[in-house]
Amino acid sequence: MTASIALESATRDAPSQPFEIRRFDAPVGAEVVGLDIGRPINDTDFARIHRAHLDHHVLVFRDQRVSPADHVAFSRRFGPLEIHVLHQFQLKGHPEILIVSNIKENGEPIGLGDAGVYWHSDISYKEKPSLGSLLHAQELPSEGGDTLFADQHLAWEALDPALQQRILPLKAEHSYLAKYEELRAKNPWRPKLSQAQIDQVAPAVQPVVRTHPETGRKALFVSEHFTTRIVGLPQDESDALLAELFAHSVKPEFVYRHTWAPHDLVFWDNRSLMHLAAGTPDHLRRKLYRTTIQGDTPF
Ligand code: SIN
């Protein structure tokens, strides 16, 4: 038996961990209390977590005092991981981890400080956007730094039926570059992209309404960060429709606001949600590590 097969079967047969899944008093989300993702998770426990993720779309695993290697290994249970195009902000020794941070050391940013300042779903600009992302708190500010999640199934279901019929067949273009230069003008430390990086993020065309591949539920799939236009519509009509959908998709009745606690690991479903970083006062330090799971072509 090879070492990796032996390790896998030891994990599958590991003793159960006693943990609870508690739904938030919010439109979406639940917390997982009592599970240590750094310990082996057997198939039964993993199936429970997977089911809860599909039901609640965002899970907050409390008190995860785990290493980057544990974070990567747990993320990989859900699928292969993305390597973010901004390789400047990879964690040393762990290219699958993107550092999200406003901290500068010796005048240089250690991570992406303005990640998530516009509502978005991760990697929607690629032909195969992300299944989900896992963000692990390393250093938290004493105020600010919340992350908001908006349920795009609820957003779809609450749309006027005539508008639902109108947008169902539509497709939209998503581009990583849509707001890149605007963000760089505000945050000059944001790296200038090389031609190789630009080539990695060619725009993708996605359905405006996608179907979750595991639950079959429909979700709105446009974002103010990455969606540039509705394919086939004149620009003014496309702008007006997108503005209406952006405003609708993040109404308070679809949103859970996460206030971080030390060692939280937050795992959200990019096929169901959009998210937004609410912002941190400049003088306070914030650092988190993110892994991003590869997903399927939306339909
Ligand atoms: C992100 O968009 O991945 C970052 C969210 C956050 O920093 O709260």
Tab-separated table of C-alpha atoms in Angstrom, residues 51-283:
chain	number	residue	atom	x	y	z
A	51	ARG	CA	-24.666	18.661	3.033
A	52	ALA	CA	-24.582	21.658	5.403
A	53	HIS	CA	-22.553	23.628	2.874
A	54	LEU	CA	-25.147	22.952	0.170
A	55	ASP	CA	-28.003	23.865	2.546
A	56	HIS	CA	-26.526	26.999	4.151
A	57	HIS	CA	-24.063	28.176	1.420
A	58	VAL	CA	-21.670	29.693	3.950
A	59	LEU	CA	-20.218	27.790	6.912
A	60	VAL	CA	-18.179	29.373	9.681
A	61	PHE	CA	-15.871	26.801	11.287
A	62	ARG	CA	-15.058	28.233	14.699
A	63	ASP	CA	-11.695	28.185	16.438
A	64	GLN	CA	-9.548	26.541	13.766
A	65	ARG	CA	-6.006	26.718	15.164
A	66	VAL	CA	-4.604	25.016	12.086
A	67	SER	CA	-1.590	25.419	9.815
A	68	PRO	CA	-1.676	26.555	6.159
A	69	ALA	CA	-1.000	22.905	5.209
A	70	ASP	CA	-4.145	21.813	7.137
A	71	HIS	CA	-6.164	24.589	5.473
A	72	VAL	CA	-4.966	23.426	2.028
A	73	ALA	CA	-5.589	19.729	2.809
A	74	PHE	CA	-9.149	20.401	4.056
A	75	SER	CA	-9.909	22.599	1.016
A	76	ARG	CA	-8.658	19.829	-1.321
A	77	ARG	CA	-11.304	17.439	0.027
A	78	PHE	CA	-13.801	19.521	-2.015
A	79	GLY	CA	-11.810	19.648	-5.253
A	80	PRO	CA	-8.594	20.814	-6.916
A	81	LEU	CA	-7.420	24.296	-5.939
A	82	GLU	CA	-6.902	27.422	-8.033
A	83	ILE	CA	-3.606	29.287	-8.128
A	84	HIS	CA	-4.533	32.996	-8.119
A	85	VAL	CA	-3.258	35.116	-10.994
A	86	LEU	CA	-1.664	37.575	-8.507
A	87	HIS	CA	1.254	35.253	-7.718
A	88	GLN	CA	2.888	38.197	-5.915
A	89	PHE	CA	0.554	37.484	-2.988
A	90	GLN	CA	0.937	33.715	-2.685
A	91	LEU	CA	1.935	32.452	0.747
A	92	LYS	CA	5.547	31.253	0.622
A	93	GLY	CA	5.613	27.452	0.318
A	94	HIS	CA	1.825	27.343	-0.334
A	95	PRO	CA	1.024	28.675	-3.817
A	96	GLU	CA	-2.643	27.624	-3.312
A	97	ILE	CA	-3.000	30.289	-0.595
A	98	LEU	CA	-3.684	33.918	-1.515
A	99	ILE	CA	-2.828	36.371	1.263
A	100	VAL	CA	-5.630	38.896	1.792
A	101	SER	CA	-4.189	41.696	3.908
A	102	ASN	CA	-3.819	45.455	4.258
A	103	ILE	CA	-0.461	45.059	6.044
A	104	LYS	CA	2.731	46.522	4.581
A	105	GLU	CA	6.179	45.325	5.641
A	106	ASN	CA	9.165	47.506	4.742
A	107	GLY	CA	6.766	49.619	2.680
A	108	GLU	CA	5.654	46.608	0.609
A	109	PRO	CA	2.164	45.029	0.779
A	110	ILE	CA	2.231	41.442	2.021
A	111	GLY	CA	-1.135	40.630	0.430
A	112	LEU	CA	-4.042	41.849	-1.626
A	113	GLY	CA	-5.338	44.748	0.473
A	114	ASP	CA	-8.398	45.631	-1.549
A	115	ALA	CA	-9.694	42.105	-2.263
A	116	GLY	CA	-13.462	42.033	-2.382
A	117	VAL	CA	-14.215	45.773	-2.340
A	118	TYR	CA	-16.939	45.168	-4.945
A	119	TRP	CA	-19.568	42.435	-4.760
A	120	HIS	CA	-18.453	39.360	-6.709
A	121	SER	CA	-18.301	35.590	-6.989
A	122	ASP	CA	-14.695	34.339	-7.066
A	123	ILE	CA	-13.135	33.634	-10.456
A	124	SER	CA	-16.391	34.240	-12.389
A	125	TYR	CA	-14.133	35.704	-15.111
A	126	LYS	CA	-12.829	32.222	-15.990
A	127	GLU	CA	-14.651	29.676	-18.110
A	128	LYS	CA	-14.812	27.467	-15.009
A	129	PRO	CA	-15.477	29.749	-12.032
A	130	SER	CA	-14.815	28.665	-8.479
A	131	LEU	CA	-16.918	26.131	-6.555
A	132	GLY	CA	-16.132	27.781	-3.230
A	133	SER	CA	-13.493	29.618	-1.207
A	134	LEU	CA	-12.125	29.169	2.318
A	135	LEU	CA	-10.868	32.236	4.171
A	136	HIS	CA	-8.953	31.719	7.423
A	137	ALA	CA	-8.451	34.550	9.918
A	138	GLN	CA	-4.804	35.167	10.888
A	139	GLU	CA	-4.873	38.702	12.301
A	140	LEU	CA	-8.049	40.709	12.842
A	141	PRO	CA	-8.673	44.427	13.375
A	142	SER	CA	-10.342	45.624	16.585
A	143	GLU	CA	-13.046	47.233	14.449
A	144	GLY	CA	-14.275	46.788	10.867
A	145	GLY	CA	-13.131	44.022	8.522
A	146	ASP	CA	-16.520	42.284	8.185
A	147	THR	CA	-17.378	40.171	5.137
A	148	LEU	CA	-20.901	40.181	3.655
A	149	PHE	CA	-22.543	37.303	1.778
A	150	ALA	CA	-25.607	37.689	-0.478
A	151	ASP	CA	-27.713	34.628	-1.385
A	152	GLN	CA	-28.214	34.627	-5.157
A	153	HIS	CA	-30.857	31.857	-5.045
A	154	LEU	CA	-33.042	34.105	-2.893
A	155	ALA	CA	-32.250	37.015	-5.220
A	156	TRP	CA	-33.404	34.994	-8.239
A	157	GLU	CA	-36.542	33.725	-6.505
A	158	ALA	CA	-37.559	37.252	-5.436
A	159	LEU	CA	-37.348	38.690	-8.956
A	160	ASP	CA	-40.502	39.719	-10.753
A	161	PRO	CA	-41.590	36.735	-12.968
A	162	ALA	CA	-41.565	38.927	-16.111
A	163	LEU	CA	-37.964	39.936	-15.406
A	164	GLN	CA	-37.091	36.289	-14.675
A	165	GLN	CA	-38.406	35.310	-18.125
A	166	ARG	CA	-36.509	38.174	-19.761
A	167	ILE	CA	-33.104	37.335	-18.259
A	168	LEU	CA	-33.287	33.527	-18.259
A	169	PRO	CA	-31.843	33.095	-21.781
A	170	LEU	CA	-29.248	35.909	-21.455
A	171	LYS	CA	-25.477	35.631	-21.190
A	172	ALA	CA	-23.005	38.156	-19.834
A	173	GLU	CA	-19.304	38.826	-20.150
A	174	HIS	CA	-17.125	38.717	-17.007
A	175	SER	CA	-13.642	40.204	-16.962
A	176	TYR	CA	-10.928	40.233	-14.288
A	177	LEU	CA	-9.706	43.487	-15.822
A	178	ALA	CA	-13.102	45.254	-15.543
A	179	LYS	CA	-12.126	47.274	-12.461
A	180	TYR	CA	-8.411	46.502	-12.271
A	181	GLU	CA	-7.032	49.872	-13.409
A	182	GLU	CA	-9.616	51.783	-11.351
A	183	LEU	CA	-8.485	49.866	-8.245
A	184	ARG	CA	-4.817	50.383	-9.134
A	185	ALA	CA	-5.383	54.140	-9.426
A	186	LYS	CA	-6.758	54.144	-5.853
A	187	ASN	CA	-4.214	51.617	-4.531
A	188	PRO	CA	-0.944	52.132	-6.439
A	189	TRP	CA	0.651	49.144	-4.693
A	190	ARG	CA	-1.695	46.832	-6.661
A	191	PRO	CA	0.777	45.167	-9.054
A	192	LYS	CA	0.895	46.086	-12.710
A	193	LEU	CA	-0.064	42.889	-14.535
A	194	SER	CA	2.441	41.257	-16.863
A	195	GLN	CA	1.326	40.173	-20.330
A	196	ALA	CA	1.440	36.542	-19.091
A	197	GLN	CA	-0.977	37.438	-16.260
A	198	ILE	CA	-3.287	39.311	-18.649
A	199	ASP	CA	-3.298	36.275	-20.963
A	200	GLN	CA	-4.383	34.070	-18.027
A	201	VAL	CA	-7.549	36.114	-17.445
A	202	ALA	CA	-9.186	36.421	-20.876
A	203	PRO	CA	-12.884	37.373	-20.388
A	204	ALA	CA	-15.479	34.596	-20.129
A	205	VAL	CA	-19.149	34.522	-21.098
A	206	GLN	CA	-21.485	33.161	-18.413
A	207	PRO	CA	-25.233	32.606	-18.091
A	208	VAL	CA	-26.959	35.489	-16.273
A	209	VAL	CA	-28.889	32.853	-14.340
A	210	ARG	CA	-26.983	29.699	-13.427
A	211	THR	CA	-28.170	26.360	-12.085
A	212	HIS	CA	-26.369	24.967	-9.068
A	213	PRO	CA	-24.818	21.699	-10.314
A	214	GLU	CA	-25.470	19.854	-7.021
A	215	THR	CA	-28.829	21.199	-5.825
A	216	GLY	CA	-30.435	22.203	-9.140
A	217	ARG	CA	-31.445	25.599	-7.711
A	218	LYS	CA	-31.228	28.659	-9.949
A	219	ALA	CA	-29.122	31.669	-8.918
A	220	LEU	CA	-28.426	35.120	-10.331
A	221	PHE	CA	-24.860	35.217	-11.641
A	222	VAL	CA	-23.813	38.798	-12.402
A	223	SER	CA	-21.574	41.013	-10.256
A	224	GLU	CA	-20.599	44.647	-10.075
A	225	HIS	CA	-16.910	43.661	-9.904
A	226	PHE	CA	-16.540	41.451	-12.940
A	227	THR	CA	-19.633	41.627	-15.204
A	228	THR	CA	-19.049	44.102	-18.026
A	229	ARG	CA	-22.010	43.655	-20.396
A	230	ILE	CA	-24.962	41.521	-21.396
A	231	VAL	CA	-24.117	39.834	-24.671
A	232	GLY	CA	-26.251	40.974	-27.626
A	233	LEU	CA	-27.794	44.073	-25.968
A	234	PRO	CA	-26.935	47.672	-26.871
A	235	GLN	CA	-24.538	49.089	-24.232
A	236	ASP	CA	-27.100	51.515	-22.693
A	237	GLU	CA	-29.713	48.752	-22.346
A	238	SER	CA	-27.107	46.368	-20.950
A	239	ASP	CA	-25.893	48.986	-18.430
A	240	ALA	CA	-29.459	49.688	-17.267
A	241	LEU	CA	-30.326	45.998	-16.856
A	242	LEU	CA	-27.084	45.224	-15.020
A	243	ALA	CA	-27.576	48.208	-12.687
A	244	GLU	CA	-31.073	46.910	-11.848
A	245	LEU	CA	-29.793	43.374	-11.217
A	246	PHE	CA	-26.791	44.536	-9.148
A	247	ALA	CA	-29.054	46.647	-6.904
A	248	HIS	CA	-31.563	43.809	-6.496
A	249	SER	CA	-28.995	41.054	-5.865
A	250	VAL	CA	-27.592	42.534	-2.640
A	251	LYS	CA	-30.780	43.637	-0.876
A	252	PRO	CA	-30.490	43.284	2.919
A	253	GLU	CA	-33.015	40.424	2.975
A	254	PHE	CA	-30.506	38.216	1.089
A	255	VAL	CA	-27.429	39.135	3.163
A	256	TYR	CA	-25.487	37.643	6.086
A	257	ARG	CA	-22.826	39.944	7.574
A	258	HIS	CA	-19.912	38.060	9.101
A	259	THR	CA	-18.023	39.704	11.945
A	260	TRP	CA	-14.819	37.730	12.307
A	261	ALA	CA	-13.748	35.972	15.500
A	262	PRO	CA	-10.169	34.766	16.034
A	263	HIS	CA	-9.351	31.546	14.119
A	264	ASP	CA	-12.607	31.530	12.111
A	265	LEU	CA	-12.417	29.616	8.842
A	266	VAL	CA	-15.241	30.682	6.535
A	267	PHE	CA	-16.197	28.436	3.604
A	268	TRP	CA	-18.658	29.860	1.081
A	269	ASP	CA	-20.252	28.528	-2.114
A	270	ASN	CA	-19.418	30.766	-5.066
A	271	ARG	CA	-22.187	29.085	-7.086
A	272	SER	CA	-24.813	30.351	-4.627
A	273	LEU	CA	-23.425	33.573	-3.176
A	274	MET	CA	-21.672	36.825	-3.869
A	275	HIS	CA	-19.465	38.394	-1.206
A	276	LEU	CA	-18.050	41.775	-0.274
A	277	ALA	CA	-15.302	42.978	2.069
A	278	ALA	CA	-16.834	45.795	4.107
A	279	GLY	CA	-13.456	47.496	4.681
A	280	THR	CA	-10.925	47.981	7.472
A	281	PRO	CA	-9.682	51.315	8.866
A	282	ASP	CA	-6.217	51.937	7.339
A	283	HIS	CA	-4.430	52.087	10.682
